[in-house]
Amino acid sequence: MKLIYISPLQFPASSGMHVYIRELAGRISSVLKENFLLLVRDSGPADIAGVNYQSVNFPFMRFRTVFYFFWLPLFIARNGYGSRETVFFANDPNLLVVLAVWKIFFGYRLASDWHQFVEDWRDSFVAGRSDYLITTSLKLKKSIAEKFGVDGTKILAAHG
C-alpha cells in the first residue's frame, strides 16, 4: 500500500495548518517510510526534513484547483498509482473533489480528513466517494454519518 498525502500548501510556512500537515506527515512517514509520499506546492526540504515528499511546482495560489485537475491524472499514470493499493489522503475541499472525480477512472482509494463542513455540494460529493473519513470529533463523525448517509464504520474520530 502507498499512502499519498496531497496538500496545496507551500512550505516552508508556520500557519496552524502547515504545522498540522508537517507533524502528521512526520508521524505517518515514521511508520510507513517509503510507502508514504507527501505532495506539497513548491517546498523547501528544511521545513519537512525526514519526510518523503515531492514538490508539485505550481507557484500560484490562483487556479490551483484547475492545475491539480489536469496535473493529477498525469502524475497517477506516470507513477503507477491507479490501483486499490494506493490511498490518496487530503483535507483541502477542492483537492478532495478533484481526487473524488479521478478516483472513478483510476480506482485508487480516497481518505478524506474532516475538520468542519464547507456547507456546499462538496461535502456530500466527497463524503459519498471517500473510502475512509477521518474527523476531529465524535460529534463531526455523527454529523457526517447522519447528514450524508455514510456508514459510521468508515469514519474514524481522531482527537488532536
Short mmCIF file of C-alpha atoms in Angstrom, two decimals:
data_model
loop_
_atom_site.label_atom_id
_atom_site.label_comp_id
_atom_site.label_asym_id
_atom_site.label_seq_id
_atom_site.Cartn_x
_atom_site.Cartn_y
_atom_site.Cartn_z
CA MET A 1 0.00 0.00 0.00
CA LYS A 2 1.16 3.53 -0.81
CA LEU A 3 -0.30 6.49 1.10
CA ILE A 4 -0.07 9.82 -0.70
CA TYR A 5 -0.90 12.91 1.34
CA ILE A 6 -1.60 15.80 -1.02
CA SER A 7 -1.73 19.43 0.09
CA PRO A 8 -1.97 22.64 -1.95
CA LEU A 9 0.06 24.50 0.67
CA GLN A 10 3.52 25.86 0.10
CA PHE A 11 6.34 25.14 2.54
CA PRO A 12 8.18 26.45 4.49
CA ALA A 13 5.50 28.26 6.44
CA SER A 14 4.23 28.32 10.01
CA SER A 15 0.42 28.65 10.00
CA GLY A 16 -1.61 26.23 12.09
CA MET A 17 -2.49 24.14 9.03
CA HIS A 18 1.17 23.97 7.97
CA VAL A 19 2.18 22.74 11.41
CA TYR A 20 -0.65 20.18 11.38
CA ILE A 21 0.38 18.82 7.97
CA ARG A 22 4.08 18.78 8.83
CA GLU A 23 3.53 16.96 12.14
CA LEU A 24 1.02 14.47 10.75
CA ALA A 25 3.22 13.74 7.72
CA GLY A 26 6.22 13.22 10.00
CA ARG A 27 4.36 10.72 12.16
CA ILE A 28 2.89 8.80 9.22
CA SER A 29 6.25 8.80 7.45
CA SER A 30 7.98 7.33 10.50
CA VAL A 31 5.64 4.34 10.30
CA LEU A 32 5.17 3.84 6.54
CA LYS A 33 8.64 5.03 5.48
CA GLU A 34 8.98 4.65 1.67
CA ASN A 35 5.28 3.76 1.39
CA PHE A 36 4.37 7.37 2.23
CA LEU A 37 4.63 10.41 -0.01
CA LEU A 38 3.74 14.00 0.84
CA LEU A 39 2.86 16.15 -2.18
CA VAL A 40 3.15 19.87 -1.48
CA ARG A 41 3.38 23.02 -3.54
CA ASP A 42 6.92 24.34 -4.07
CA SER A 43 8.54 23.14 -0.89
CA GLY A 44 11.93 23.60 0.66
CA PRO A 45 13.33 20.47 2.31
CA ALA A 46 14.31 22.14 5.60
CA ASP A 47 10.71 22.54 6.71
CA ILE A 48 9.74 18.90 6.14
CA ALA A 49 13.04 17.17 6.74
CA GLY A 50 12.84 13.42 7.20
CA VAL A 51 9.61 13.10 5.21
CA ASN A 52 9.44 11.56 1.75
CA TYR A 53 8.00 14.49 -0.19
CA GLN A 54 7.67 15.82 -3.71
CA SER A 55 7.08 19.39 -4.79
CA VAL A 56 4.32 19.93 -7.30
CA ASN A 57 6.00 23.12 -8.58
CA PHE A 58 2.95 25.28 -9.10
CA PRO A 59 3.86 28.69 -7.68
CA PHE A 60 0.46 30.41 -7.89
CA MET A 61 -2.44 30.20 -5.44
CA ARG A 62 -4.94 31.18 -8.14
CA PHE A 63 -6.19 28.43 -10.44
CA ARG A 64 -4.60 25.72 -8.34
CA THR A 65 -7.73 23.52 -8.48
CA VAL A 66 -7.71 23.67 -12.28
CA PHE A 67 -3.97 22.92 -12.27
CA TYR A 68 -4.41 19.90 -10.00
CA PHE A 69 -7.35 18.65 -12.08
CA PHE A 70 -5.11 18.32 -15.14
CA TRP A 71 -1.85 17.52 -13.35
CA LEU A 72 -3.16 14.72 -11.10
CA PRO A 73 -4.07 12.13 -13.78
CA LEU A 74 -0.65 12.57 -15.38
CA PHE A 75 1.05 12.11 -12.01
CA ILE A 76 -1.03 8.99 -11.26
CA ALA A 77 -0.44 7.40 -14.65
CA ARG A 78 3.28 8.25 -14.72
CA ASN A 79 3.88 6.73 -11.28
CA GLY A 80 1.53 3.74 -11.45
CA TYR A 81 -0.75 4.92 -8.63
CA GLY A 82 -4.00 3.94 -10.33
CA SER A 83 -4.88 0.90 -8.22
CA ARG A 84 -6.57 -0.07 -4.97
CA GLU A 85 -3.08 -0.35 -3.48
CA THR A 86 -2.83 3.45 -3.48
CA VAL A 87 -4.63 5.66 -0.97
CA PHE A 88 -4.80 9.40 -1.54
CA PHE A 89 -5.30 11.49 1.61
CA ALA A 90 -6.23 15.19 1.75
CA ASN A 91 -8.13 17.76 3.81
CA ASP A 92 -8.48 20.54 1.22
CA PRO A 93 -12.10 20.54 -0.07
CA ASN A 94 -11.16 21.44 -3.63
CA LEU A 95 -8.41 18.83 -3.85
CA LEU A 96 -10.77 16.24 -2.40
CA VAL A 97 -13.28 16.98 -5.18
CA VAL A 98 -10.54 16.55 -7.81
CA LEU A 99 -9.41 13.30 -6.19
CA ALA A 100 -13.02 12.04 -5.99
CA VAL A 101 -13.52 12.70 -9.70
CA TRP A 102 -10.34 10.96 -10.85
CA LYS A 103 -10.96 8.05 -8.46
CA ILE A 104 -13.74 6.95 -10.83
CA PHE A 105 -11.19 6.41 -13.61
CA PHE A 106 -8.15 5.21 -11.68
CA GLY A 107 -9.65 3.11 -8.89
CA TYR A 108 -7.39 4.25 -6.04
CA ARG A 109 -8.84 4.67 -2.57
CA LEU A 110 -9.62 8.05 -1.04
CA ALA A 111 -9.23 9.12 2.58
CA SER A 112 -10.73 12.49 3.48
CA ASP A 113 -9.71 14.44 6.57
CA TRP A 114 -12.62 16.46 8.02
CA HIS A 115 -12.22 19.39 10.38
CA GLN A 116 -15.53 21.08 9.53
CA PHE A 117 -18.15 21.27 6.80
CA VAL A 118 -17.70 23.50 3.77
CA GLU A 119 -21.51 23.87 3.72
CA ASP A 120 -22.00 23.30 -0.01
CA TRP A 121 -22.24 20.42 -2.52
CA ARG A 122 -18.59 19.44 -1.95
CA ASP A 123 -19.40 17.95 1.46
CA SER A 124 -21.81 15.32 0.13
CA PHE A 125 -19.78 14.72 -3.04
CA VAL A 126 -16.58 13.96 -1.12
CA ALA A 127 -18.26 12.07 1.74
CA GLY A 128 -20.06 9.78 -0.68
CA ARG A 129 -16.91 8.96 -2.62
CA SER A 130 -14.45 8.55 0.26
CA ASP A 131 -13.36 5.08 1.28
CA TYR A 132 -12.18 6.38 4.65
CA LEU A 133 -13.14 9.52 6.54
CA ILE A 134 -11.23 10.95 9.47
CA THR A 135 -12.80 13.55 11.73
CA THR A 136 -11.56 15.60 14.63
CA SER A 137 -14.50 14.78 16.92
CA LEU A 138 -17.24 12.26 17.60
CA LYS A 139 -19.81 15.00 17.00
CA LEU A 140 -18.48 15.60 13.47
CA LYS A 141 -18.37 11.85 12.84
CA LYS A 142 -22.02 11.52 13.83
CA SER A 143 -23.00 14.54 11.72
CA ILE A 144 -21.32 13.13 8.60
CA ALA A 145 -22.94 9.73 9.08
CA GLU A 146 -26.40 11.23 9.55
CA LYS A 147 -26.24 14.05 7.00
CA PHE A 148 -24.66 12.09 4.14
CA GLY A 149 -25.65 8.51 4.94
CA VAL A 150 -22.06 7.35 5.33
CA ASP A 151 -21.52 4.08 7.16
CA GLY A 152 -20.14 5.00 10.58
CA THR A 153 -17.57 2.18 10.38
CA LYS A 154 -15.81 4.08 7.54
CA ILE A 155 -15.35 7.12 9.81
CA LEU A 156 -12.61 7.43 12.41
CA ALA A 157 -12.75 10.16 15.03
CA ALA A 158 -9.14 11.06 15.83
CA HIS A 159 -8.83 13.73 18.50
CA GLY A 160 -5.90 16.12 18.31
#
